[in-house]
PDB file of C-alpha atoms in Angstrom:
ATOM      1  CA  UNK A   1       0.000   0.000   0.000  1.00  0.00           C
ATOM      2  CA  UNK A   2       1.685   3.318  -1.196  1.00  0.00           C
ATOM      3  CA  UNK A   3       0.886   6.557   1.234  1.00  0.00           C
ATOM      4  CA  UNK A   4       0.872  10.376  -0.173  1.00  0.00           C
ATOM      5  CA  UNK A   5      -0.125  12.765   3.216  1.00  0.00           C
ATOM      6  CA  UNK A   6      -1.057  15.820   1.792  1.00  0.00           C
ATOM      7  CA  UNK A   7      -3.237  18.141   4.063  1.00  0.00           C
ATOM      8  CA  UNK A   8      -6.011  18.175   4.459  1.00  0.00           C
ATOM      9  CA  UNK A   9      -6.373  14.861   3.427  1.00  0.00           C
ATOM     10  CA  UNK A  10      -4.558  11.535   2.974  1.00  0.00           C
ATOM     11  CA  UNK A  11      -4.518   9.570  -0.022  1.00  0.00           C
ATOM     12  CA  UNK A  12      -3.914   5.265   0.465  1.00  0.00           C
ATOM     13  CA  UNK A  13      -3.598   3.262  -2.992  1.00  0.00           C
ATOM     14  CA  UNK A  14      -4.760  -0.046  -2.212  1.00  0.00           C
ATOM     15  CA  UNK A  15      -3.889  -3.643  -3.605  1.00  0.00           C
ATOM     16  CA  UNK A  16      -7.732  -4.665  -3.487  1.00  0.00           C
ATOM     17  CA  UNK A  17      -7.662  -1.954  -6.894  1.00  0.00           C
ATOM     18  CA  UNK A  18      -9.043   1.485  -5.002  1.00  0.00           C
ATOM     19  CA  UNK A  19      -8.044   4.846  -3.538  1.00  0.00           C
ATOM     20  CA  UNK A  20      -8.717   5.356   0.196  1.00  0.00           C
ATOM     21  CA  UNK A  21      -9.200   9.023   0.721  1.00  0.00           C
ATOM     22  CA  UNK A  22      -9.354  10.043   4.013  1.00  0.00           C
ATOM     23  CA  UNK A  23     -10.146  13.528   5.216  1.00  0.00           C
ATOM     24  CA  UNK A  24      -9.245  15.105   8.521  1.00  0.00           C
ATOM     25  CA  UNK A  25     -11.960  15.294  10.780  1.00  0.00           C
ATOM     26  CA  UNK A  26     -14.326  18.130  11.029  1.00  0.00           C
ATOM     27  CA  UNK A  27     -12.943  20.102   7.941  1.00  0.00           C
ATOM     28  CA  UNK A  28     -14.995  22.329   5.697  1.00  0.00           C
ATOM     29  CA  UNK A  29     -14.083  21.246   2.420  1.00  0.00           C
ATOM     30  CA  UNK A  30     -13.003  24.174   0.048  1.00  0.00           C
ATOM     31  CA  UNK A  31     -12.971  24.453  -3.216  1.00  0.00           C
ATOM     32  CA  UNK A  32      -9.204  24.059  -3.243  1.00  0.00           C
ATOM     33  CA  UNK A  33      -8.929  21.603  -1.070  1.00  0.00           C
ATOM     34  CA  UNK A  34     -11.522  19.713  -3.917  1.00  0.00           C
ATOM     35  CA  UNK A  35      -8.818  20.251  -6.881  1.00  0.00           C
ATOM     36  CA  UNK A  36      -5.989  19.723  -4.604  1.00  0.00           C
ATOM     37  CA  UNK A  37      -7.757  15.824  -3.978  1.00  0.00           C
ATOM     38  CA  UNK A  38      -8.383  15.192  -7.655  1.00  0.00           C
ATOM     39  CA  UNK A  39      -5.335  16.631  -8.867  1.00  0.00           C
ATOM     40  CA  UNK A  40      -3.172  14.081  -5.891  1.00  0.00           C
ATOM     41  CA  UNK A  41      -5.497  11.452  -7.113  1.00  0.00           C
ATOM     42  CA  UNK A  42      -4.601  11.837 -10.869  1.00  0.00           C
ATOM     43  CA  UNK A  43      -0.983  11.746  -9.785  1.00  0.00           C
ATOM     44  CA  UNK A  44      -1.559   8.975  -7.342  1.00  0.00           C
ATOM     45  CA  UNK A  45      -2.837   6.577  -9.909  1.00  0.00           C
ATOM     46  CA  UNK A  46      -0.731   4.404 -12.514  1.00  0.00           C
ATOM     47  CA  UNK A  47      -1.626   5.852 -15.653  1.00  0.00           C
ATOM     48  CA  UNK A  48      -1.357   2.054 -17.541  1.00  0.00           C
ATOM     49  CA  UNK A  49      -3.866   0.611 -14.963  1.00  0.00           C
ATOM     50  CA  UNK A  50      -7.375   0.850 -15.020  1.00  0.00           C
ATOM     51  CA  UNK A  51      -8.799   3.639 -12.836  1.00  0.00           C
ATOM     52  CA  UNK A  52      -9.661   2.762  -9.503  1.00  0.00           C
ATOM     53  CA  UNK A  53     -12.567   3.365  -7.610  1.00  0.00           C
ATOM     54  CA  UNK A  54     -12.603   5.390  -4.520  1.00  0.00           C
ATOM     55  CA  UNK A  55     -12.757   4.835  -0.995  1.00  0.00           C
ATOM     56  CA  UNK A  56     -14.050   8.293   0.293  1.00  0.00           C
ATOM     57  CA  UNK A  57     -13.406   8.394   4.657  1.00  0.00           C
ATOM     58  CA  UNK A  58     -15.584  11.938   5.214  1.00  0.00           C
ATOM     59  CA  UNK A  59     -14.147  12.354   8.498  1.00  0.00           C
ATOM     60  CA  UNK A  60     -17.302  14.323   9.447  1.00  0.00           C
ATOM     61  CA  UNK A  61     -17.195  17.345   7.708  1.00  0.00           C
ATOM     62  CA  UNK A  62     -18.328  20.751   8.946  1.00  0.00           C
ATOM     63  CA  UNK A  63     -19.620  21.740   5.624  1.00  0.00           C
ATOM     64  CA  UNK A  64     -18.555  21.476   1.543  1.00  0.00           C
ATOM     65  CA  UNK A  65     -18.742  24.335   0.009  1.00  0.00           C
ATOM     66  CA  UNK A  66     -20.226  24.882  -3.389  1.00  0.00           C
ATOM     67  CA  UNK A  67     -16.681  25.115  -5.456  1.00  0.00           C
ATOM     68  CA  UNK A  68     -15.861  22.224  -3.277  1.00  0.00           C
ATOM     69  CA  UNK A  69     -19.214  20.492  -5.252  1.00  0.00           C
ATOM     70  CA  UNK A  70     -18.748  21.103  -8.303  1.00  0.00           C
ATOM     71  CA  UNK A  71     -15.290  20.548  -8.593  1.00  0.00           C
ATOM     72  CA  UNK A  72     -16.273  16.738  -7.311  1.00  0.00           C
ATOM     73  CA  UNK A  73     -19.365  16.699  -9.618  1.00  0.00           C
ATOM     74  CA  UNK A  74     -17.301  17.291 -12.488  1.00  0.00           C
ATOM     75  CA  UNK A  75     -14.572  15.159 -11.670  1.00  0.00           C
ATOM     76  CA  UNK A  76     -13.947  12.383 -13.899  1.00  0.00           C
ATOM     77  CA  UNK A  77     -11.966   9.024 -13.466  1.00  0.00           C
ATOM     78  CA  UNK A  78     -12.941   6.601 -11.227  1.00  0.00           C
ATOM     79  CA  UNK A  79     -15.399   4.220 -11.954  1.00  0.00           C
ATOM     80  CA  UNK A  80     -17.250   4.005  -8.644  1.00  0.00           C
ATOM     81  CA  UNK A  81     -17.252   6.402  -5.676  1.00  0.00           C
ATOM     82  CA  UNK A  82     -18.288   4.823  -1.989  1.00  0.00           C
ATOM     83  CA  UNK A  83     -18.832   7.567   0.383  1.00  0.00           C
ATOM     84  CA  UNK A  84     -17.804   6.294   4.033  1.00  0.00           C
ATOM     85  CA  UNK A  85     -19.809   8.601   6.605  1.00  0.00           C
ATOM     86  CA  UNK A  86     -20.463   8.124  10.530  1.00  0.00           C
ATOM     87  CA  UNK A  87     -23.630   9.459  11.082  1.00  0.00           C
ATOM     88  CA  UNK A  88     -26.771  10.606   9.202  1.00  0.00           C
ATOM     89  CA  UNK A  89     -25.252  14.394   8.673  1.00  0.00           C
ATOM     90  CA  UNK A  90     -22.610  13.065   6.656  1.00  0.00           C
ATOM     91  CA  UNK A  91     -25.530  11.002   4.674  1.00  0.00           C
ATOM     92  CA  UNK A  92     -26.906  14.478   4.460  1.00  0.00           C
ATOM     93  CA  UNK A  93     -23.902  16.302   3.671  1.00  0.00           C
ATOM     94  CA  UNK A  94     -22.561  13.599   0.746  1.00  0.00           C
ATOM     95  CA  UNK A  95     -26.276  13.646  -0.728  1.00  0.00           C
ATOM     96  CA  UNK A  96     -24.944  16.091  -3.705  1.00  0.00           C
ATOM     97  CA  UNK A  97     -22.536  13.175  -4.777  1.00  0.00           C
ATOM     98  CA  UNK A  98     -25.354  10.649  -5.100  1.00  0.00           C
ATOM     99  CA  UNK A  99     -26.400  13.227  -8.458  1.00  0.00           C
ATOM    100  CA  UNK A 100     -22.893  12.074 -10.269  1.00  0.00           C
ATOM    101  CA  UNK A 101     -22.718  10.069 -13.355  1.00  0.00           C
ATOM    102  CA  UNK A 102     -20.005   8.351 -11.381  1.00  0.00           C
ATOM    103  CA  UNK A 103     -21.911   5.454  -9.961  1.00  0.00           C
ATOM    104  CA  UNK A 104     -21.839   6.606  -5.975  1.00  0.00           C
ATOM    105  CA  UNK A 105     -23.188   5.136  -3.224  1.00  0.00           C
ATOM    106  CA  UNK A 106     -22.722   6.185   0.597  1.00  0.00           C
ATOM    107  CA  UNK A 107     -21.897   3.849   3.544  1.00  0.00           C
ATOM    108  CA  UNK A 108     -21.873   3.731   6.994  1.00  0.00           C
ATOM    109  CA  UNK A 109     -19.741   0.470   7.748  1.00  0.00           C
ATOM    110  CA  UNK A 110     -15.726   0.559   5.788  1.00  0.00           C
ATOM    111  CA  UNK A 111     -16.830  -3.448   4.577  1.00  0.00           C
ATOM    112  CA  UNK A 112     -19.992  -2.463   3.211  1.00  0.00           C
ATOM    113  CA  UNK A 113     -18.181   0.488   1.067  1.00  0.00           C
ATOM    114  CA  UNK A 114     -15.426  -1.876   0.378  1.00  0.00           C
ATOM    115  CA  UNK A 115     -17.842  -4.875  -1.176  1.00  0.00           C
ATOM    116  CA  UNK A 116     -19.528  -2.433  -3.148  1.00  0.00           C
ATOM    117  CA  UNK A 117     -16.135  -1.201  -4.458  1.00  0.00           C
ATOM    118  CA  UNK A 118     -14.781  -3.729  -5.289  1.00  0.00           C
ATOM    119  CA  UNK A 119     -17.435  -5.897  -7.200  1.00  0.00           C
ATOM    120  CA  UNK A 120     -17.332  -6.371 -10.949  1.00  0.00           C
TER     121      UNK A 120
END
């Protein structure tokens, strides 16, 4: 498993075929924090492999802004998204996502997100 730390988040590439992204708890998510992820995700993954899905930890955010939105709505790569929240807010807060034409789903147990992830 190959780490990248870069704040506020940390990025995990995983054997299993997916991205573990794991944000620090109780963050408001910024539009620039949004590019920085995608743009340390692009570099993250092998560019001969096929793209991974993503493992998205929420770490209980205090709020995503709008940039922060679209820049994840328009994101494009990864063939599945599983949102990994702790409580219904973060069901709340991740409900934009479920609107992506990446298929996304949002969890609230890691081996529920992970099965979904990583079936064909």
């Amino acid at each position: 498993m190959q780490a990248t730390q870069v704040n506020p988040f940390q990025l995990q590439l995983h054997s299993a075929g997916y991205i573990r992204v794991r944000w620090q708890p109780g963050r408001t998510i910024s539009e620039t924090d949004a590019h920085a992820v995608t743009d340390a995700i692009t570099a993250l993954t092998p560019a001969a492999a096929p793209a991974p899905g993503l493992l998205v930890d929420m770490g209980q955010p205090t709020s995503i802004s709008a940039g922060a939105r679209a820049v994840f709505l328009t994101a494009r790569g990864a063939p599945r998204v599983a949102l990994l929240g702790n409580s219904p807010m973060d069901r709340v807060m991740a409900a934009f996502a479920l609107n992506s034409d990446t298929p996304t789903q949002f969890f609230l147990t890691e081996t529920e997100a992970i099965t979904w992830l990583t079936a064909n």
